[in-house]
Tab-separated table of C-alpha atoms in Angstrom:
chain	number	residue	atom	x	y	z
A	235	UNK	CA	33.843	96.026	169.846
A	236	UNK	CA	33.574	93.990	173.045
A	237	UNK	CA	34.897	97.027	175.135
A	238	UNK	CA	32.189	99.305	173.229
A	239	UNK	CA	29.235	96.353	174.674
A	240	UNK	CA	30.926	96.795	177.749
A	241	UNK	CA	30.817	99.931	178.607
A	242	UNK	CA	27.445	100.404	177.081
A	243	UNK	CA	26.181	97.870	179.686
A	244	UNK	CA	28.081	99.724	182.248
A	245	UNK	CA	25.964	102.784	181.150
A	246	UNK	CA	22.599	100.943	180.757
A	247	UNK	CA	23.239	99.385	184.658
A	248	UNK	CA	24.135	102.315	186.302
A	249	UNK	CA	21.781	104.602	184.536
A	250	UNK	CA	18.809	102.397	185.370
A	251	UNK	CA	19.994	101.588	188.954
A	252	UNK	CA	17.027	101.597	191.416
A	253	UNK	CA	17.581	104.402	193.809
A	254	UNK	CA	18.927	103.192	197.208
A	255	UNK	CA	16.214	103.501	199.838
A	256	UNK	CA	16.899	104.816	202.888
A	257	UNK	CA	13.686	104.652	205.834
A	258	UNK	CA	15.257	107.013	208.263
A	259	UNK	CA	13.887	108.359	211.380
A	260	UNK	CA	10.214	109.131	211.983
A	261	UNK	CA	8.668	112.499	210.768
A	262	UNK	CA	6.025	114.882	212.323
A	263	UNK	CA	3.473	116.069	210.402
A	264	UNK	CA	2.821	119.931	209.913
A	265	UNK	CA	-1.125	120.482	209.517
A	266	UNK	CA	-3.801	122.889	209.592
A	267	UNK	CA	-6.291	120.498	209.180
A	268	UNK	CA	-5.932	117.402	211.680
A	269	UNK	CA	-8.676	115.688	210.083
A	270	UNK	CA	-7.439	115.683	206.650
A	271	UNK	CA	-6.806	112.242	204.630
A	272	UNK	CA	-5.750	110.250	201.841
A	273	UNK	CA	-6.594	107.054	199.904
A	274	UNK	CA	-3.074	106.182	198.582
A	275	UNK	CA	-3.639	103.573	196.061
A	276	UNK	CA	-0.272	102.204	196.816
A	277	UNK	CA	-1.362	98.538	196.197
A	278	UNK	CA	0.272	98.234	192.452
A	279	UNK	CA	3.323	100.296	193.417
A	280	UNK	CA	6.167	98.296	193.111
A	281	UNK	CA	9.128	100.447	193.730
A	282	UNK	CA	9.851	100.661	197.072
A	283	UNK	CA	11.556	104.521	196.201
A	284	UNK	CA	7.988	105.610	194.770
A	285	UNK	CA	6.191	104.163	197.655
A	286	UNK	CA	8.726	106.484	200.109
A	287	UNK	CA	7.922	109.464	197.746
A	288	UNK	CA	4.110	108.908	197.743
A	289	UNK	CA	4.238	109.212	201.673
A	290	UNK	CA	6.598	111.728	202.170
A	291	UNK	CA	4.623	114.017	199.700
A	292	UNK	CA	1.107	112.951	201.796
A	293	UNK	CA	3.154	113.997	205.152
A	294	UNK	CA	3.941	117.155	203.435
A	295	UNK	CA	1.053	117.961	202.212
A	296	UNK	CA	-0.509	117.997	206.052
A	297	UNK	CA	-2.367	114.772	205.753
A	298	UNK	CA	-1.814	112.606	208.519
A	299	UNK	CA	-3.954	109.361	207.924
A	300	UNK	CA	-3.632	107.184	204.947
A	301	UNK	CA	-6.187	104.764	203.475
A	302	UNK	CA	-4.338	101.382	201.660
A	303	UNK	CA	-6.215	98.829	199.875
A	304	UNK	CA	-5.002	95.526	201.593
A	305	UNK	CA	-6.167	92.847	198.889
A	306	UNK	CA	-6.767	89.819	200.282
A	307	UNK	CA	-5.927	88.494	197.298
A	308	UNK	CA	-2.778	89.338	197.324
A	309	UNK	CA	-1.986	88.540	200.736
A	310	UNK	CA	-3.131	84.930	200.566
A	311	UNK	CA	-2.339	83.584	197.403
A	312	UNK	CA	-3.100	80.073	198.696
A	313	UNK	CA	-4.651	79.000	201.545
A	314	UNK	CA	-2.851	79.463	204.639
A	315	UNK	CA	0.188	80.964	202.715
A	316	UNK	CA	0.645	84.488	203.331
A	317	UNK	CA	2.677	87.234	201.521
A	318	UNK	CA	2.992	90.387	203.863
A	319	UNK	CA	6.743	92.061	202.173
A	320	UNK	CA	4.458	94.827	200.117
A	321	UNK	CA	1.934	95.383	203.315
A	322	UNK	CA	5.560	95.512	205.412
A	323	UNK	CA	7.156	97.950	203.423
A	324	UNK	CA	4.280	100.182	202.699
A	325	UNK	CA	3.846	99.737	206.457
A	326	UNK	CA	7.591	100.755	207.497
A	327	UNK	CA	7.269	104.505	205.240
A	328	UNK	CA	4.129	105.493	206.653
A	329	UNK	CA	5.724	105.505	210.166
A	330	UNK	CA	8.485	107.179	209.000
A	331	UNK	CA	5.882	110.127	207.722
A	332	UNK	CA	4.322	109.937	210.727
A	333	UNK	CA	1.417	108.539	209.399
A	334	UNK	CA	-1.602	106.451	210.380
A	335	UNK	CA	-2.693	103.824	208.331
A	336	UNK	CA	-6.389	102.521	207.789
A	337	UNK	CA	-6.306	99.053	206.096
A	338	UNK	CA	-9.428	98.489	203.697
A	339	UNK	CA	-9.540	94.255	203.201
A	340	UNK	CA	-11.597	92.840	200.564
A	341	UNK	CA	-10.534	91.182	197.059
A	342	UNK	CA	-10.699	87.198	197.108
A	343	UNK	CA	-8.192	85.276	196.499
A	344	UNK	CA	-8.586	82.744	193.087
A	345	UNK	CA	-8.568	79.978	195.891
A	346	UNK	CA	-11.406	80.724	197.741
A	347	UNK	CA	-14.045	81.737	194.641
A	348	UNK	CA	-16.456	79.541	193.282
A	349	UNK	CA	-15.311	77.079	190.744
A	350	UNK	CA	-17.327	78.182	187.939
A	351	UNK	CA	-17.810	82.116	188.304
A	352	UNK	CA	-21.681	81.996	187.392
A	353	UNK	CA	-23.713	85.130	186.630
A	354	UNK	CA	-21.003	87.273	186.032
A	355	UNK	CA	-19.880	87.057	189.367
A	356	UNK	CA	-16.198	88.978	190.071
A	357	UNK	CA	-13.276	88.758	192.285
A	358	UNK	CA	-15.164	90.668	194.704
A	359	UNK	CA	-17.408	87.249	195.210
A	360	UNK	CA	-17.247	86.212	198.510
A	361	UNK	CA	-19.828	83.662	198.874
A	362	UNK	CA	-20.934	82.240	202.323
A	363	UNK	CA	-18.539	78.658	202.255
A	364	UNK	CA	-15.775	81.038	202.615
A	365	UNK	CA	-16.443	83.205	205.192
A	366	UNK	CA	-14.489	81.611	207.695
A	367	UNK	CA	-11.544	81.798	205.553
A	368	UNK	CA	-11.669	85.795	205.211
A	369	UNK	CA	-12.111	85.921	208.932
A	370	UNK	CA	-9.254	83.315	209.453
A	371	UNK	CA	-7.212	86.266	206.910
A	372	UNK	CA	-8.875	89.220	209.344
A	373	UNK	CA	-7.221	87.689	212.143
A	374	UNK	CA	-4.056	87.169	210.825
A	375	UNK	CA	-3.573	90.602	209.489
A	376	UNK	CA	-4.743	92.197	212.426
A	377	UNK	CA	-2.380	90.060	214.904
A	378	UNK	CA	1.102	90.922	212.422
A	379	UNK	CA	0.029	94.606	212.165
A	380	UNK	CA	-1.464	95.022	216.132
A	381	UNK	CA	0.102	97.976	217.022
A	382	UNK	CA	0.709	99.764	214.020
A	383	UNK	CA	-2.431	99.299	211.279
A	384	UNK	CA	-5.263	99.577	214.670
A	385	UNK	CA	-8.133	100.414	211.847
A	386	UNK	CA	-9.516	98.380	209.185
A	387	UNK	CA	-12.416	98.209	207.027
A	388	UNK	CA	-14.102	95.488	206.415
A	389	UNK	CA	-15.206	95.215	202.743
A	390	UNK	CA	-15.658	98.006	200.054
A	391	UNK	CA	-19.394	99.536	198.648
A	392	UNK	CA	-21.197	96.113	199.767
A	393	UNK	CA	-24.160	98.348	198.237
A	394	UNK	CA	-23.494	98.133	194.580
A	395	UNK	CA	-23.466	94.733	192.473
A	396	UNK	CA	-19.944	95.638	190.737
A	397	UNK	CA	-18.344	95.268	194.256
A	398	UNK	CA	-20.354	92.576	195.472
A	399	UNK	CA	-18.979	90.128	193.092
A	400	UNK	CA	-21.846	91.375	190.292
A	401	UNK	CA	-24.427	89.605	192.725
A	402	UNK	CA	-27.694	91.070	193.939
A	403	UNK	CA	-27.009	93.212	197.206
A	404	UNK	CA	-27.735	92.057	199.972
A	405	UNK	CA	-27.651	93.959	203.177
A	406	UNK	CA	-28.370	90.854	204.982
A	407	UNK	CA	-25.532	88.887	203.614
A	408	UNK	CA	-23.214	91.839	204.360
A	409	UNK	CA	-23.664	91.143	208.165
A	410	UNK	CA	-22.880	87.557	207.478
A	411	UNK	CA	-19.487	88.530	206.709
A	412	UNK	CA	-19.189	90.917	209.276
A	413	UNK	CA	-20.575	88.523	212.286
A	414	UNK	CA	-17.485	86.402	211.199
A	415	UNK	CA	-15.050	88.888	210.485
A	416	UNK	CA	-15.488	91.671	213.080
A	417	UNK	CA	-14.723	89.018	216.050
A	418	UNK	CA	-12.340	87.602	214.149
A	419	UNK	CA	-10.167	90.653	213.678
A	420	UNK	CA	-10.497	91.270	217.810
A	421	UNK	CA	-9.119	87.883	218.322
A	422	UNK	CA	-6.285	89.258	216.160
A	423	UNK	CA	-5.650	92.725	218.176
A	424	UNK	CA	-8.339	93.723	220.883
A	425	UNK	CA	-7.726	97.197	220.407
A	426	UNK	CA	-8.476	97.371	216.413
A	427	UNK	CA	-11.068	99.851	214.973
A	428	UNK	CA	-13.545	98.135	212.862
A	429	UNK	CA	-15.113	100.549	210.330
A	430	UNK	CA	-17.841	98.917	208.091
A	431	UNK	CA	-20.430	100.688	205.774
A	432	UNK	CA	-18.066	102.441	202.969
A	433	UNK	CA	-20.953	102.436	201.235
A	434	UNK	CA	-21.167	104.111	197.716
A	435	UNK	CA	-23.594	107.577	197.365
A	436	UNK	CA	-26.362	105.616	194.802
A	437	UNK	CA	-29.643	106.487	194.001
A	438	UNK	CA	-30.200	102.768	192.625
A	439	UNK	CA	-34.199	101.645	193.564
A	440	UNK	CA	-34.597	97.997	195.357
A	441	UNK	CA	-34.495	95.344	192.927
A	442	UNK	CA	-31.994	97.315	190.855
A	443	UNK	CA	-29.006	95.068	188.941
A	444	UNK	CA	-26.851	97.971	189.596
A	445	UNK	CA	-26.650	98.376	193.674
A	446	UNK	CA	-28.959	99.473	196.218
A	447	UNK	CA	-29.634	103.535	197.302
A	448	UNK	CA	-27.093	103.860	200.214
A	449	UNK	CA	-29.838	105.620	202.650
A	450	UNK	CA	-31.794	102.678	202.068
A	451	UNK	CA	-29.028	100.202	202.287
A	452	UNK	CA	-27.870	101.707	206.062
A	453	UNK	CA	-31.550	101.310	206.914
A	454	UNK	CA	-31.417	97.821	206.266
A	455	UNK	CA	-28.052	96.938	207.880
A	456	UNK	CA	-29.388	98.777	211.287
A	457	UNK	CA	-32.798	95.977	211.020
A	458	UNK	CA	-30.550	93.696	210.846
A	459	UNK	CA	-28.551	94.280	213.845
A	460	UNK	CA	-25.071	96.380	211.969
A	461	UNK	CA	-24.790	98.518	215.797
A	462	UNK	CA	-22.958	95.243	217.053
A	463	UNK	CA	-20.616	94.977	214.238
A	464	UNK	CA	-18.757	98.222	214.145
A	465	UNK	CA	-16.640	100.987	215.857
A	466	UNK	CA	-16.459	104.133	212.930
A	467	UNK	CA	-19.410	103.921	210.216
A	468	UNK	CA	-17.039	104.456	207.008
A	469	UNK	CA	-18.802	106.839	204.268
A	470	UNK	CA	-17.832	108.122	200.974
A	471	UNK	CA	-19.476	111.385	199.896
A	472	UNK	CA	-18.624	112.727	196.405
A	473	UNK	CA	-19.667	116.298	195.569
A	474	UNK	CA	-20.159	115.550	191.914
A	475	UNK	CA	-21.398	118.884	190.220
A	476	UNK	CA	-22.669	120.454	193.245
A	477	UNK	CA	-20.625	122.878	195.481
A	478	UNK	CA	-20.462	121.403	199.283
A	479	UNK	CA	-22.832	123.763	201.019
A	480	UNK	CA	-25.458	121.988	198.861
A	481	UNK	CA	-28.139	120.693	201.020
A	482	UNK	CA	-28.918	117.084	201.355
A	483	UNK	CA	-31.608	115.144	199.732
A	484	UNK	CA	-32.922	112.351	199.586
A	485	UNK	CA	-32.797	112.356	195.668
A	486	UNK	CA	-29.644	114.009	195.335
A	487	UNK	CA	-25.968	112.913	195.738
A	488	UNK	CA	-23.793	115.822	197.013
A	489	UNK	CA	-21.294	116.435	199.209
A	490	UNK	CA	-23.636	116.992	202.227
A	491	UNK	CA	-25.246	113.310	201.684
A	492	UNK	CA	-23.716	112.011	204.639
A	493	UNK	CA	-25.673	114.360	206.398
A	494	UNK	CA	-28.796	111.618	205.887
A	495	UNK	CA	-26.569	108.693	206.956
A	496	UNK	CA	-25.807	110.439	210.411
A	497	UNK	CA	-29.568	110.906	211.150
A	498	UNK	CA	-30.203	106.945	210.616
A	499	UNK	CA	-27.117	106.168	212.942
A	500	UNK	CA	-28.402	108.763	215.665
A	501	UNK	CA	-31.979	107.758	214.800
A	502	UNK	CA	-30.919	104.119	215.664
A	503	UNK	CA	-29.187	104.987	219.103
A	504	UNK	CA	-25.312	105.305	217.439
A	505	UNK	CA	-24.893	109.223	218.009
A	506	UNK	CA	-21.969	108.409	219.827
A	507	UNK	CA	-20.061	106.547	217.604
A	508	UNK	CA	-18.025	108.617	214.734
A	509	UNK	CA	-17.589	108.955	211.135
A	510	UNK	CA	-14.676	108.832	208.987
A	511	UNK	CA	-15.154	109.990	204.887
A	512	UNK	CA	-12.738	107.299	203.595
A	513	UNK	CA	-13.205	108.459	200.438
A	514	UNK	CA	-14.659	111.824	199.104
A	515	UNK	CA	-13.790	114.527	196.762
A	516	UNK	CA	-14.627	116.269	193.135
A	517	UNK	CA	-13.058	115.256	189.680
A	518	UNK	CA	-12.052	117.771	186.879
A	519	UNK	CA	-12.403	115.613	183.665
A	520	UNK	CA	-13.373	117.965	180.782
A	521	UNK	CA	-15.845	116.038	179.677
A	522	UNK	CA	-17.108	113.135	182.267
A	523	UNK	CA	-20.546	114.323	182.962
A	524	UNK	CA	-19.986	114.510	186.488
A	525	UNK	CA	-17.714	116.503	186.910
A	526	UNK	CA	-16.843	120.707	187.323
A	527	UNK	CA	-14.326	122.999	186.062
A	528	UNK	CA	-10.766	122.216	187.586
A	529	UNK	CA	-10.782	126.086	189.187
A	530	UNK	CA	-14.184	124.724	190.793
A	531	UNK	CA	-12.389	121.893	192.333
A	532	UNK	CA	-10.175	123.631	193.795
A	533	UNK	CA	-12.530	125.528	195.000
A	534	UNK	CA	-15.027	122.827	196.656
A	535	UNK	CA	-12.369	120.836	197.901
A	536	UNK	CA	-11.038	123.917	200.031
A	537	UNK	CA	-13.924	124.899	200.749
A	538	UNK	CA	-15.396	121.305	201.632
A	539	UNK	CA	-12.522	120.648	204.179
A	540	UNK	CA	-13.367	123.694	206.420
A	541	UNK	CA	-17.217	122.876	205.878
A	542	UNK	CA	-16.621	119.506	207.687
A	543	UNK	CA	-14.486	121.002	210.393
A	544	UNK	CA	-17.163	123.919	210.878
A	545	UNK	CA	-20.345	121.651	210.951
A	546	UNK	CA	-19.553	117.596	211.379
A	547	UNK	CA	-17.775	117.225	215.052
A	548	UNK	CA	-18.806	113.675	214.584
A	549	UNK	CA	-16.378	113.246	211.330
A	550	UNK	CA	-12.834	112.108	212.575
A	551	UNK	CA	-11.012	112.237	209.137
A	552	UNK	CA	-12.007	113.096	205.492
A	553	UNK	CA	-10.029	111.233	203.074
A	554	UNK	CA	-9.826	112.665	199.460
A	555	UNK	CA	-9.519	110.195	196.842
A	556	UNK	CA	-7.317	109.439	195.196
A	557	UNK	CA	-3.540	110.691	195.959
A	558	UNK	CA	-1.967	109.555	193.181
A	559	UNK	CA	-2.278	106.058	190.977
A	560	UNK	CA	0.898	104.714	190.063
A	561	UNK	CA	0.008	104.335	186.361
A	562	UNK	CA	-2.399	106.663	183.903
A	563	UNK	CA	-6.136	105.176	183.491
A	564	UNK	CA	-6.159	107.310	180.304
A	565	UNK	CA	-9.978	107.794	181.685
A	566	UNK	CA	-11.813	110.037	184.078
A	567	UNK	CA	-10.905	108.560	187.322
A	568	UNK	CA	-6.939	110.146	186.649
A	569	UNK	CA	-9.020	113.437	187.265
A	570	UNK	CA	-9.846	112.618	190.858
A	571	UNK	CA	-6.019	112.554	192.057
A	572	UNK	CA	-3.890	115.320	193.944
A	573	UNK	CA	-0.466	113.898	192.108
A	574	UNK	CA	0.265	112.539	188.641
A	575	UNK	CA	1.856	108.928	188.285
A	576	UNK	CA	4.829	110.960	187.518
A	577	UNK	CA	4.881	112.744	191.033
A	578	UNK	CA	4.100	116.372	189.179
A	579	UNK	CA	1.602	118.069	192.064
A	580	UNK	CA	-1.691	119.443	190.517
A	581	UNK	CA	-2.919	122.648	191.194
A	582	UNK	CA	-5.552	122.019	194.238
């Protein structure tokens, strides 16, 4: 009986060992398309093996630029403490792709929110006593990683209420942050990329509960001085229903919408400074009311990628969301990835 348990256990260990991880030496990638990227969504990956095969499927599928949610969060638990392994190893296999990372901050941690979350308010509520402390956070991430993450974004959709802590927007209070967290982060490496904007396509009126029209929003931010605060606007442009040679509109939200945000950075003297899509795309869910018909995303994804590279020399990189998420939602947002939790490729 005891030599049945044992062996059983035996079985049960060597059948669920984790698989041995080895980095090796770094990889070039193959591409046709030099300004293709990817939002990875490795942030709640814990394996270190399915964090290697995330990347090496991104290298081979010709993207060469990852975006990583770097929570803050999660990085800081308590003040002053950090907590860098996950950042490290994620870090360690996208150089091994041959990979560039852009690091997207925001999240705060439970030690720097209010103590009484009024209104609502999320863990996207950074209010102004703590400023200093995400800057303090900016810097030290961008000092460990100087060298090897040299782009970061600084927040996420400051233009809708959902990730601005469920607070009124506030274009104005956006710079705040930025005015503390921009020099912060060149303190930390001198040579880092600061995109900002990443603001989410809305058609939400002033005074709305939701969020705040992004052509509107990007107006505001350039009153209120945003040309000293950045390197690469960051945009996300979602084709929704619409195929990408859509034209832009002001009452639409397409594909081509980033078209309007371009005119309001060369309209306010930034024609020389790029734009990277950090997250973009078109989701097949059969029955999200946004969405098309999975042989038309194929379709407009193709066919969006060469549109950029034909018409936007200003775009540096268009990053599809998302890669892959490394468990179901069971919702639509599963219908925006490239590659199922289970690493199965989908057809696009």
């Amino acid at each position: 009986m005891l030599r049945a348990a044992l062996a059983a256990a035996v079985i049960y260990a060597t059948s669920h060992r984790r698989p041995y991880v080895v980095v090796g030496e770094p990889q070039p990638v193959q591409t046709g398309h030099p300004i293709l990227c990817v939002h990875t969504r490795l942030t709640d990956e814990v394996e270190e093996w399915k964090i290697q095969r995330s990347l090496r499927m991104v290298r081979e599928l010709g993207a060469d630029t990852i975006v990583e949610f770097i929570p803050w969060a999660y990085r800081e638990p308590a003040e002053g403490v950090y907590s860098w392994a996950h950042t490290d190893m994620v870090v360690e296999h996208a150089e091994a792709q041959g990979l560039t990372v852009i690091a997207r901050l925001g999240l705060v941690p439970q030690w720097a929110q209010p103590d009484d979350l009024e209104n609502g308010a999320s863990l996207n509520y950074l209010v102004s006593d703590h400023y200093d402390e995400f800057a303090t956070f900016v810097e030290a991430f961008t000092a460990r990683y100087r060298g090897r993450i040299d782009h970061i974004i600084i927040w996420n959709e400051p233009n809708l209420a959902f990730e601005w802590g469920y607070q009124p927007v506030d274009p104005q209070q956006y710079i705040d942050v930025l005015a503390h967290a921009v020099p912060a982060a060149r303190r930390g490496n001198p040579e880092v990329v600061v995109l900002a904007g990443a603001l989410a396509p809305t058609l939400e009126p002033p005074g709305s509960p939701a969020g705040l029209n992004d052509v509107l929003y990007l107006t505001d931010l350039y009153e209120a001085g945003f040309a000293d605060y950045y390197d690469v606007l960051a945009v996300h442009t979602y084709g929704f229903r619409f195929p990408p040679e859509e034209p832009p509109a002001p009452d639409v939200l397409n594909f081509r919408r980033v078209e309007l945000l371009r005119e309001i950075m060369v309209r306010y003297g930034d024609a020389d400074k790029p734009v990277i899509i950090t997250e973009s795309g078109w989701n097949d869910h059969p029955r999200w009311t946004k969405a098309v018909r999975p042989g038309q995303r194929i379709t407009y994804t193709i066919n969006g990628l060469e549109y950029a590279e034909e018409n936007w020399p200003w775009v540096e990189n268009l990053c599809i969301w998302a890669f892959r998420y490394p468990a179901p939602t069971y919702s639509w947002p599963d219908y925006f990835t490239l590659v199922t939790p289970e690493f199965t490729p989908k057809p696009i």
